[in-house]
Amino acid sequence: MSESQLRADIVEVGRRMYARGYTASNDGNISVRLGSDRLLMTPKSVCKGFMTPDMMCITDLEGRKLQGERDPSSEMLMHLEVYRQRPDVQAVVHAHPPIATGFAVAGIPLDRAVLAEVLTTLGSIPIAEYATPSTKELPEAVRKYIKAHDGMLLANHGALTSGADLYAAYYKMETIEHFAKISLVARLLGGENLISREEVERLQGLRGMYGIAAPAPLCADPAELDVNDPALCQVLEAPEGTGERLIPDVNAVLKTASRTGEIRLTYGELTALIADAVKQLRD
Ligand SMILES: [Zn+2]
């Protein structure tokens, strides 16, 4: 693909990210490989919704600027790390989509077996540990997960995706935000039903059938985890189903009443009960 086409594609991806509210102000950054030894990247301090093709920077794989009036993205180090760890990756997208970032802020990874499409494409979406943006801490946090994952949340920060081209990386960002929305709604409605481990294995087989190039296999059984290299599989919460394909969310069931008849309350519900009891005593 020509350099001018890639510049135009970065502009378009930036416009879509901004239009969908994945970035505010000058947030986010986008990069793509330009041949074997150079990168084309968004510049520092511009709104991704209003870029023009001439604004982009060209750097080498060490981050040295080769061309461009502006300086490269402040998150360049994170992008360089992804390209270093993943020779198959052609493009990297970083944004702060609000629902997915809400999960990243709450410390809740999107790693439950919930949607078949997400399982076959992205697999599980972990949270990379908090790191100060634009420092070398951030690439270190990303390094732990990038070998096994095309998409991840960044604790108290945002999300990061990669792909075989610019649009593939961008669509993964859309998938993460869409999945986060669905997960949030399901949790508000009482919790997700989970896809069973057996069904996850079936879906894993479909990946091969549809030629989906996932970076690592799904690990629905924690015993499959390679302790020497946890980065080589995607860990999922998918309970044993004894033949069932869908399993009720155990956590949601526990919240209302356990098998022993025990009732679990949230902190808010408990304080409301106590306040009510005290009021009745006073009256
Ligand atoms: Zn950011």
PDB file of C-alpha atoms and ligand atoms in Angstrom:
ATOM      1  CA  MET A   1       0.000   0.000   0.000  1.00  0.00           C
ATOM      2  CA  SER A   2       1.332   3.453  -0.905  1.00  0.00           C
ATOM      3  CA  GLU A   3       2.472   5.954   1.700  1.00  0.00           C
ATOM      4  CA  SER A   4      -0.161   8.455   0.588  1.00  0.00           C
ATOM      5  CA  GLN A   5      -2.898   5.821   1.027  1.00  0.00           C
ATOM      6  CA  LEU A   6      -1.617   4.983   4.535  1.00  0.00           C
ATOM      7  CA  ARG A   7      -1.570   8.690   5.467  1.00  0.00           C
ATOM      8  CA  ALA A   8      -5.169   8.977   4.270  1.00  0.00           C
ATOM      9  CA  ASP A   9      -6.144   5.834   6.230  1.00  0.00           C
ATOM     10  CA  ILE A  10      -4.660   7.210   9.468  1.00  0.00           C
ATOM     11  CA  VAL A  11      -6.675  10.419   8.968  1.00  0.00           C
ATOM     12  CA  GLU A  12      -9.855   8.385   8.434  1.00  0.00           C
ATOM     13  CA  VAL A  13      -9.285   6.097  11.437  1.00  0.00           C
ATOM     14  CA  GLY A  14      -8.593   9.172  13.613  1.00  0.00           C
ATOM     15  CA  ARG A  15     -11.782  10.809  12.368  1.00  0.00           C
ATOM     16  CA  ARG A  16     -13.851   7.701  13.202  1.00  0.00           C
ATOM     17  CA  MET A  17     -12.293   7.349  16.674  1.00  0.00           C
ATOM     18  CA  TYR A  18     -13.073  10.977  17.488  1.00  0.00           C
ATOM     19  CA  ALA A  19     -16.586  10.792  16.000  1.00  0.00           C
ATOM     20  CA  ARG A  20     -17.379   7.740  18.139  1.00  0.00           C
ATOM     21  CA  GLY A  21     -16.099   9.429  21.291  1.00  0.00           C
ATOM     22  CA  TYR A  22     -13.154   7.076  21.754  1.00  0.00           C
ATOM     23  CA  THR A  23     -10.891  10.085  22.231  1.00  0.00           C
ATOM     24  CA  ALA A  24     -11.385  13.596  23.603  1.00  0.00           C
ATOM     25  CA  SER A  25      -9.210  16.590  22.808  1.00  0.00           C
ATOM     26  CA  ASN A  26      -5.739  15.362  21.710  1.00  0.00           C
ATOM     27  CA  ASP A  27      -6.017  11.843  23.175  1.00  0.00           C
ATOM     28  CA  GLY A  28      -5.058   8.675  21.351  1.00  0.00           C
ATOM     29  CA  ASN A  29      -2.517   7.741  18.717  1.00  0.00           C
ATOM     30  CA  ILE A  30      -2.252   5.633  15.573  1.00  0.00           C
ATOM     31  CA  SER A  31       0.715   4.090  13.746  1.00  0.00           C
ATOM     32  CA  VAL A  32       1.376   1.764  10.812  1.00  0.00           C
ATOM     33  CA  ARG A  33       4.450   0.052   9.357  1.00  0.00           C
ATOM     34  CA  LEU A  34       5.897   1.770   6.308  1.00  0.00           C
ATOM     35  CA  GLY A  35       7.990  -0.940   4.724  1.00  0.00           C
ATOM     36  CA  SER A  36      10.264  -3.081   6.884  1.00  0.00           C
ATOM     37  CA  ASP A  37      12.172  -0.438   8.832  1.00  0.00           C
ATOM     38  CA  ARG A  38       9.992   2.656   9.193  1.00  0.00           C
ATOM     39  CA  LEU A  39       6.732   3.698  10.863  1.00  0.00           C
ATOM     40  CA  LEU A  40       4.145   6.289   9.917  1.00  0.00           C
ATOM     41  CA  MET A  41       2.637   7.799  13.064  1.00  0.00           C
ATOM     42  CA  THR A  42       0.264  10.459  14.335  1.00  0.00           C
ATOM     43  CA  PRO A  43       2.010  13.543  15.754  1.00  0.00           C
ATOM     44  CA  LYS A  44       1.974  14.797  19.325  1.00  0.00           C
ATOM     45  CA  SER A  45      -0.760  17.199  20.500  1.00  0.00           C
ATOM     46  CA  VAL A  46      -3.286  17.125  17.685  1.00  0.00           C
ATOM     47  CA  CYS A  47      -6.970  16.193  17.841  1.00  0.00           C
ATOM     48  CA  LYS A  48      -7.372  12.879  16.021  1.00  0.00           C
ATOM     49  CA  GLY A  49     -10.672  14.060  14.571  1.00  0.00           C
ATOM     50  CA  PHE A  50      -9.152  16.899  12.535  1.00  0.00           C
ATOM     51  CA  MET A  51      -5.873  15.588  11.125  1.00  0.00           C
ATOM     52  CA  THR A  52      -4.585  16.054   7.579  1.00  0.00           C
ATOM     53  CA  PRO A  53      -2.277  13.584   5.751  1.00  0.00           C
ATOM     54  CA  ASP A  54       0.715  15.965   5.811  1.00  0.00           C
ATOM     55  CA  MET A  55       0.726  16.056   9.659  1.00  0.00           C
ATOM     56  CA  MET A  56       2.109  12.517  10.081  1.00  0.00           C
ATOM     57  CA  CYS A  57       5.641  11.688  11.238  1.00  0.00           C
ATOM     58  CA  ILE A  58       7.945   9.025   9.873  1.00  0.00           C
ATOM     59  CA  THR A  59      10.266   7.343  12.389  1.00  0.00           C
ATOM     60  CA  ASP A  60      12.594   4.369  12.359  1.00  0.00           C
ATOM     61  CA  LEU A  61      11.889   1.356  14.581  1.00  0.00           C
ATOM     62  CA  GLU A  62      13.931   2.954  17.400  1.00  0.00           C
ATOM     63  CA  GLY A  63      11.683   6.004  17.356  1.00  0.00           C
ATOM     64  CA  ARG A  64      14.103   8.430  15.698  1.00  0.00           C
ATOM     65  CA  LYS A  65      12.238  10.973  13.602  1.00  0.00           C
ATOM     66  CA  LEU A  66      13.139  10.743   9.925  1.00  0.00           C
ATOM     67  CA  GLN A  67      10.522  13.044   8.433  1.00  0.00           C
ATOM     68  CA  GLY A  68       7.691  15.367   9.450  1.00  0.00           C
ATOM     69  CA  GLU A  69       7.312  18.895  10.788  1.00  0.00           C
ATOM     70  CA  ARG A  70       5.783  17.752  14.068  1.00  0.00           C
ATOM     71  CA  ASP A  71       7.124  15.453  16.774  1.00  0.00           C
ATOM     72  CA  PRO A  72       5.797  11.880  16.931  1.00  0.00           C
ATOM     73  CA  SER A  73       3.134  10.774  19.416  1.00  0.00           C
ATOM     74  CA  SER A  74       3.944  10.967  23.127  1.00  0.00           C
ATOM     75  CA  GLU A  75       3.005   7.249  23.337  1.00  0.00           C
ATOM     76  CA  MET A  76       5.481   6.277  20.625  1.00  0.00           C
ATOM     77  CA  LEU A  77       7.420   4.003  23.031  1.00  0.00           C
ATOM     78  CA  MET A  78       4.330   1.835  23.546  1.00  0.00           C
ATOM     79  CA  HIS A  79       3.840   1.506  19.766  1.00  0.00           C
ATOM     80  CA  LEU A  80       7.525   0.622  19.231  1.00  0.00           C
ATOM     81  CA  GLU A  81       7.245  -2.117  21.847  1.00  0.00           C
ATOM     82  CA  VAL A  82       4.265  -3.698  20.074  1.00  0.00           C
ATOM     83  CA  TYR A  83       6.140  -3.783  16.728  1.00  0.00           C
ATOM     84  CA  ARG A  84       9.236  -5.185  18.475  1.00  0.00           C
ATOM     85  CA  GLN A  85       7.277  -8.023  20.118  1.00  0.00           C
ATOM     86  CA  ARG A  86       4.964  -8.762  17.204  1.00  0.00           C
ATOM     87  CA  PRO A  87       6.552  -8.965  13.737  1.00  0.00           C
ATOM     88  CA  ASP A  88       3.094  -9.906  12.392  1.00  0.00           C
ATOM     89  CA  VAL A  89       1.511  -6.622  13.526  1.00  0.00           C
ATOM     90  CA  GLN A  90       1.237  -3.918  10.861  1.00  0.00           C
ATOM     91  CA  ALA A  91      -0.731  -1.257  12.761  1.00  0.00           C
ATOM     92  CA  VAL A  92      -1.367  -0.081  16.328  1.00  0.00           C
ATOM     93  CA  VAL A  93      -4.254   2.011  17.688  1.00  0.00           C
ATOM     94  CA  HIS A  94      -4.538   3.568  21.146  1.00  0.00           C
ATOM     95  CA  ALA A  95      -7.624   5.391  22.469  1.00  0.00           C
ATOM     96  CA  HIS A  96      -9.660   6.045  25.616  1.00  0.00           C
ATOM     97  CA  PRO A  97     -13.120   4.638  24.738  1.00  0.00           C
ATOM     98  CA  PRO A  98     -15.201   5.531  27.813  1.00  0.00           C
ATOM     99  CA  ILE A  99     -16.966   2.259  28.671  1.00  0.00           C
ATOM    100  CA  ALA A 100     -13.900   0.048  28.144  1.00  0.00           C
ATOM    101  CA  THR A 101     -11.788   2.610  30.009  1.00  0.00           C
ATOM    102  CA  GLY A 102     -14.361   2.479  32.812  1.00  0.00           C
ATOM    103  CA  PHE A 103     -13.631  -1.258  33.128  1.00  0.00           C
ATOM    104  CA  ALA A 104      -9.889  -0.446  33.072  1.00  0.00           C
ATOM    105  CA  VAL A 105     -10.404   2.109  35.860  1.00  0.00           C
ATOM    106  CA  ALA A 106     -12.537  -0.299  37.911  1.00  0.00           C
ATOM    107  CA  GLY A 107      -9.865  -2.983  37.479  1.00  0.00           C
ATOM    108  CA  ILE A 108     -12.281  -5.379  35.749  1.00  0.00           C
ATOM    109  CA  PRO A 109     -10.739  -7.189  32.762  1.00  0.00           C
ATOM    110  CA  LEU A 110     -12.973  -8.241  29.854  1.00  0.00           C
ATOM    111  CA  ASP A 111     -11.891 -11.839  30.234  1.00  0.00           C
ATOM    112  CA  ARG A 112     -15.177 -13.704  30.675  1.00  0.00           C
ATOM    113  CA  ALA A 113     -16.488 -16.062  28.033  1.00  0.00           C
ATOM    114  CA  VAL A 114     -19.563 -14.033  27.053  1.00  0.00           C
ATOM    115  CA  LEU A 115     -19.798 -13.404  23.296  1.00  0.00           C
ATOM    116  CA  ALA A 116     -18.849 -16.013  20.689  1.00  0.00           C
ATOM    117  CA  GLU A 117     -17.678 -13.389  18.177  1.00  0.00           C
ATOM    118  CA  VAL A 118     -15.367 -11.731  20.683  1.00  0.00           C
ATOM    119  CA  LEU A 119     -13.966 -15.120  21.715  1.00  0.00           C
ATOM    120  CA  THR A 120     -13.156 -16.128  18.148  1.00  0.00           C
ATOM    121  CA  THR A 121     -11.633 -12.781  17.178  1.00  0.00           C
ATOM    122  CA  LEU A 122     -10.006 -11.059  20.173  1.00  0.00           C
ATOM    123  CA  GLY A 123     -10.240 -13.835  22.772  1.00  0.00           C
ATOM    124  CA  SER A 124      -9.871 -12.407  26.269  1.00  0.00           C
ATOM    125  CA  ILE A 125      -9.005  -8.752  26.939  1.00  0.00           C
ATOM    126  CA  PRO A 126      -6.699  -8.402  29.966  1.00  0.00           C
ATOM    127  CA  ILE A 127      -5.677  -5.243  31.829  1.00  0.00           C
ATOM    128  CA  ALA A 128      -2.029  -4.208  31.598  1.00  0.00           C
ATOM    129  CA  GLU A 129      -0.816  -2.897  34.968  1.00  0.00           C
ATOM    130  CA  TYR A 130      -0.909   0.853  35.570  1.00  0.00           C
ATOM    131  CA  ALA A 131       2.048   2.764  34.204  1.00  0.00           C
ATOM    132  CA  THR A 132       2.705   6.483  33.819  1.00  0.00           C
ATOM    133  CA  PRO A 133       1.653   7.486  30.280  1.00  0.00           C
ATOM    134  CA  SER A 134       4.466   8.385  27.850  1.00  0.00           C
ATOM    135  CA  THR A 135       7.199   6.871  30.089  1.00  0.00           C
ATOM    136  CA  LYS A 136       8.994   3.589  29.442  1.00  0.00           C
ATOM    137  CA  GLU A 137       6.886   1.999  32.191  1.00  0.00           C
ATOM    138  CA  LEU A 138       3.994   1.757  29.756  1.00  0.00           C
ATOM    139  CA  PRO A 139       5.780  -0.389  27.120  1.00  0.00           C
ATOM    140  CA  GLU A 140       6.950  -2.627  29.975  1.00  0.00           C
ATOM    141  CA  ALA A 141       3.361  -3.120  31.159  1.00  0.00           C
ATOM    142  CA  VAL A 142       2.201  -3.822  27.592  1.00  0.00           C
ATOM    143  CA  ARG A 143       5.039  -6.289  26.888  1.00  0.00           C
ATOM    144  CA  LYS A 144       3.594  -8.806  29.340  1.00  0.00           C
ATOM    145  CA  TYR A 145       0.373  -9.268  27.337  1.00  0.00           C
ATOM    146  CA  ILE A 146       1.053  -8.266  23.766  1.00  0.00           C
ATOM    147  CA  LYS A 147       2.446 -11.619  22.609  1.00  0.00           C
ATOM    148  CA  ALA A 148      -0.845 -13.365  23.370  1.00  0.00           C
ATOM    149  CA  HIS A 149      -3.326 -10.527  22.810  1.00  0.00           C
ATOM    150  CA  ASP A 150      -4.298  -8.218  19.942  1.00  0.00           C
ATOM    151  CA  GLY A 151      -6.268  -6.020  22.349  1.00  0.00           C
ATOM    152  CA  MET A 152      -5.888  -5.022  25.997  1.00  0.00           C
ATOM    153  CA  LEU A 153      -7.070  -2.471  28.512  1.00  0.00           C
ATOM    154  CA  LEU A 154      -4.510  -0.190  30.163  1.00  0.00           C
ATOM    155  CA  ALA A 155      -5.244   0.264  33.887  1.00  0.00           C
ATOM    156  CA  ASN A 156      -6.624   3.752  34.665  1.00  0.00           C
ATOM    157  CA  HIS A 157      -5.837   4.866  31.138  1.00  0.00           C
ATOM    158  CA  GLY A 158      -7.524   3.344  28.055  1.00  0.00           C
ATOM    159  CA  ALA A 159      -7.182   0.561  25.498  1.00  0.00           C
ATOM    160  CA  LEU A 160      -4.639  -0.650  22.944  1.00  0.00           C
ATOM    161  CA  THR A 161      -5.224  -2.750  19.814  1.00  0.00           C
ATOM    162  CA  SER A 162      -3.077  -4.082  16.997  1.00  0.00           C
ATOM    163  CA  GLY A 163      -3.773  -5.744  13.675  1.00  0.00           C
ATOM    164  CA  ALA A 164      -2.658  -6.864  10.232  1.00  0.00           C
ATOM    165  CA  ASP A 165      -3.595  -3.428   8.833  1.00  0.00           C
ATOM    166  CA  LEU A 166      -4.898  -0.074  10.103  1.00  0.00           C
ATOM    167  CA  TYR A 167      -8.570  -0.937   9.818  1.00  0.00           C
ATOM    168  CA  ALA A 168      -8.089  -4.352  11.468  1.00  0.00           C
ATOM    169  CA  ALA A 169      -6.470  -2.624  14.476  1.00  0.00           C
ATOM    170  CA  TYR A 170      -9.226   0.039  14.536  1.00  0.00           C
ATOM    171  CA  TYR A 171     -12.064  -2.505  14.307  1.00  0.00           C
ATOM    172  CA  LYS A 172     -10.626  -4.315  17.315  1.00  0.00           C
ATOM    173  CA  MET A 173     -10.933  -1.049  19.243  1.00  0.00           C
ATOM    174  CA  GLU A 174     -14.600  -0.899  18.161  1.00  0.00           C
ATOM    175  CA  THR A 175     -15.095  -4.518  19.268  1.00  0.00           C
ATOM    176  CA  ILE A 176     -13.590  -3.838  22.703  1.00  0.00           C
ATOM    177  CA  GLU A 177     -15.826  -0.816  23.317  1.00  0.00           C
ATOM    178  CA  HIS A 178     -18.912  -2.657  22.013  1.00  0.00           C
ATOM    179  CA  PHE A 179     -18.120  -5.670  24.215  1.00  0.00           C
ATOM    180  CA  ALA A 180     -17.589  -3.393  27.230  1.00  0.00           C
ATOM    181  CA  LYS A 181     -21.026  -1.795  26.638  1.00  0.00           C
ATOM    182  CA  ILE A 182     -22.742  -5.171  26.409  1.00  0.00           C
ATOM    183  CA  SER A 183     -20.926  -6.441  29.511  1.00  0.00           C
ATOM    184  CA  LEU A 184     -21.934  -3.336  31.448  1.00  0.00           C
ATOM    185  CA  VAL A 185     -25.610  -3.694  30.476  1.00  0.00           C
ATOM    186  CA  ALA A 186     -25.602  -7.422  31.317  1.00  0.00           C
ATOM    187  CA  ARG A 187     -24.097  -6.685  34.720  1.00  0.00           C
ATOM    188  CA  LEU A 188     -26.680  -3.975  35.393  1.00  0.00           C
ATOM    189  CA  LEU A 189     -29.385  -6.487  34.503  1.00  0.00           C
ATOM    190  CA  GLY A 190     -28.090  -9.006  37.030  1.00  0.00           C
ATOM    191  CA  GLY A 191     -24.996 -10.574  35.466  1.00  0.00           C
ATOM    192  CA  GLU A 192     -23.838 -12.415  32.369  1.00  0.00           C
ATOM    193  CA  ASN A 193     -24.593 -16.019  31.605  1.00  0.00           C
ATOM    194  CA  LEU A 194     -21.203 -17.442  30.676  1.00  0.00           C
ATOM    195  CA  ILE A 195     -20.285 -19.639  27.739  1.00  0.00           C
ATOM    196  CA  SER A 196     -19.080 -22.993  29.094  1.00  0.00           C
ATOM    197  CA  ARG A 197     -15.541 -24.304  28.766  1.00  0.00           C
ATOM    198  CA  GLU A 198     -16.707 -27.019  26.362  1.00  0.00           C
ATOM    199  CA  GLU A 199     -18.344 -24.439  24.098  1.00  0.00           C
ATOM    200  CA  VAL A 200     -15.191 -22.275  24.253  1.00  0.00           C
ATOM    201  CA  GLU A 201     -13.229 -25.261  22.942  1.00  0.00           C
ATOM    202  CA  ARG A 202     -15.722 -25.622  20.087  1.00  0.00           C
ATOM    203  CA  LEU A 203     -15.297 -21.909  19.264  1.00  0.00           C
ATOM    204  CA  GLN A 204     -11.539 -22.322  19.363  1.00  0.00           C
ATOM    205  CA  GLY A 205     -11.922 -24.896  16.589  1.00  0.00           C
ATOM    206  CA  LEU A 206     -13.919 -22.364  14.521  1.00  0.00           C
ATOM    207  CA  ARG A 207     -10.986 -19.960  14.612  1.00  0.00           C
ATOM    208  CA  GLY A 208      -9.060 -22.406  12.445  1.00  0.00           C
ATOM    209  CA  MET A 209     -12.031 -23.014  10.156  1.00  0.00           C
ATOM    210  CA  TYR A 210     -12.522 -19.294   9.466  1.00  0.00           C
ATOM    211  CA  GLY A 211      -8.783 -18.654   9.239  1.00  0.00           C
ATOM    212  CA  ILE A 212      -8.770 -16.196  12.143  1.00  0.00           C
ATOM    213  CA  ALA A 213      -5.149 -15.527  13.016  1.00  0.00           C
ATOM    214  CA  ALA A 214      -5.346 -15.170  16.794  1.00  0.00           C
ATOM    215  CA  PRO A 215      -1.970 -14.612  18.461  1.00  0.00           C
ATOM    216  CA  ALA A 216      -2.495 -17.333  21.111  1.00  0.00           C
ATOM    217  CA  PRO A 217      -4.913 -20.157  21.986  1.00  0.00           C
ATOM    218  CA  LEU A 218      -7.784 -19.682  24.451  1.00  0.00           C
ATOM    219  CA  CYS A 219      -7.134 -21.166  27.896  1.00  0.00           C
ATOM    220  CA  ALA A 220     -10.517 -21.878  29.447  1.00  0.00           C
ATOM    221  CA  ASP A 221      -8.934 -24.298  31.879  1.00  0.00           C
ATOM    222  CA  PRO A 222      -6.377 -22.563  34.127  1.00  0.00           C
ATOM    223  CA  ALA A 223      -4.509 -25.905  34.338  1.00  0.00           C
ATOM    224  CA  GLU A 224      -3.542 -25.439  30.672  1.00  0.00           C
ATOM    225  CA  LEU A 225      -1.591 -22.315  31.590  1.00  0.00           C
ATOM    226  CA  ASP A 226       2.109 -22.555  30.931  1.00  0.00           C
ATOM    227  CA  VAL A 227       3.626 -21.199  34.151  1.00  0.00           C
ATOM    228  CA  ASN A 228       6.922 -20.573  32.375  1.00  0.00           C
ATOM    229  CA  ASP A 229       5.306 -18.343  29.809  1.00  0.00           C
ATOM    230  CA  PRO A 230       1.851 -17.050  30.777  1.00  0.00           C
ATOM    231  CA  ALA A 231       2.008 -14.701  27.786  1.00  0.00           C
ATOM    232  CA  LEU A 232       1.412 -17.575  25.387  1.00  0.00           C
ATOM    233  CA  CYS A 233      -2.276 -18.156  26.026  1.00  0.00           C
ATOM    234  CA  GLN A 234      -5.426 -16.105  26.532  1.00  0.00           C
ATOM    235  CA  VAL A 235      -6.892 -16.849  29.951  1.00  0.00           C
ATOM    236  CA  LEU A 236     -10.672 -16.889  30.052  1.00  0.00           C
ATOM    237  CA  GLU A 237     -13.316 -17.306  32.730  1.00  0.00           C
ATOM    238  CA  ALA A 238     -15.379 -20.203  31.344  1.00  0.00           C
ATOM    239  CA  PRO A 239     -16.789 -22.673  33.882  1.00  0.00           C
ATOM    240  CA  GLU A 240     -17.190 -26.418  33.385  1.00  0.00           C
ATOM    241  CA  GLY A 241     -20.593 -27.033  31.828  1.00  0.00           C
ATOM    242  CA  THR A 242     -21.172 -30.818  32.028  1.00  0.00           C
ATOM    243  CA  GLY A 243     -22.605 -30.717  28.531  1.00  0.00           C
ATOM    244  CA  GLU A 244     -24.346 -27.345  28.948  1.00  0.00           C
ATOM    245  CA  ARG A 245     -23.372 -24.576  26.567  1.00  0.00           C
ATOM    246  CA  LEU A 246     -24.443 -21.671  28.784  1.00  0.00           C
ATOM    247  CA  ILE A 247     -23.768 -21.436  32.515  1.00  0.00           C
ATOM    248  CA  PRO A 248     -25.377 -18.904  34.867  1.00  0.00           C
ATOM    249  CA  ASP A 249     -23.004 -16.278  36.224  1.00  0.00           C
ATOM    250  CA  VAL A 250     -22.057 -17.700  39.609  1.00  0.00           C
ATOM    251  CA  ASN A 251     -21.187 -14.290  41.030  1.00  0.00           C
ATOM    252  CA  ALA A 252     -24.599 -12.864  40.130  1.00  0.00           C
ATOM    253  CA  VAL A 253     -26.365 -15.835  41.700  1.00  0.00           C
ATOM    254  CA  LEU A 254     -24.300 -15.539  44.883  1.00  0.00           C
ATOM    255  CA  LYS A 255     -25.198 -11.875  45.164  1.00  0.00           C
ATOM    256  CA  THR A 256     -28.869 -12.607  45.759  1.00  0.00           C
ATOM    257  CA  ALA A 257     -28.798 -15.827  47.782  1.00  0.00           C
ATOM    258  CA  SER A 258     -26.448 -18.770  48.070  1.00  0.00           C
ATOM    259  CA  ARG A 259     -27.489 -22.420  48.279  1.00  0.00           C
ATOM    260  CA  THR A 260     -27.344 -22.278  52.095  1.00  0.00           C
ATOM    261  CA  GLY A 261     -29.906 -19.485  52.108  1.00  0.00           C
ATOM    262  CA  GLU A 262     -27.300 -16.855  52.956  1.00  0.00           C
ATOM    263  CA  ILE A 263     -28.183 -13.412  51.611  1.00  0.00           C
ATOM    264  CA  ARG A 264     -25.480 -11.100  50.304  1.00  0.00           C
ATOM    265  CA  LEU A 265     -25.935  -7.344  50.327  1.00  0.00           C
ATOM    266  CA  THR A 266     -23.992  -4.519  48.827  1.00  0.00           C
ATOM    267  CA  TYR A 267     -22.498  -1.917  51.189  1.00  0.00           C
ATOM    268  CA  GLY A 268     -25.207   0.542  50.135  1.00  0.00           C
ATOM    269  CA  GLU A 269     -28.001  -1.936  50.807  1.00  0.00           C
ATOM    270  CA  LEU A 270     -26.544  -2.812  54.223  1.00  0.00           C
ATOM    271  CA  THR A 271     -26.199   0.810  55.375  1.00  0.00           C
ATOM    272  CA  ALA A 272     -29.750   1.537  54.182  1.00  0.00           C
ATOM    273  CA  LEU A 273     -31.021  -1.418  56.256  1.00  0.00           C
ATOM    274  CA  ILE A 274     -29.134  -0.261  59.377  1.00  0.00           C
ATOM    275  CA  ALA A 275     -30.313   3.338  58.947  1.00  0.00           C
ATOM    276  CA  ASP A 276     -33.887   2.091  58.619  1.00  0.00           C
ATOM    277  CA  ALA A 277     -33.582  -0.134  61.737  1.00  0.00           C
ATOM    278  CA  VAL A 278     -32.122   2.755  63.787  1.00  0.00           C
ATOM    279  CA  LYS A 279     -34.949   5.014  62.631  1.00  0.00           C
ATOM    280  CA  GLN A 280     -37.557   2.443  63.669  1.00  0.00           C
ATOM    281  CA  LEU A 281     -35.924   2.063  67.117  1.00  0.00           C
ATOM    282  CA  ARG A 282     -36.037   5.840  67.637  1.00  0.00           C
ATOM    283  CA  ASP A 283     -39.688   6.053  66.619  1.00  0.00           C
TER     284      ASP A 283
HETATM  285 ZN    ZN B   1      -3.631   7.448  26.256  1.00  0.00          ZN
END
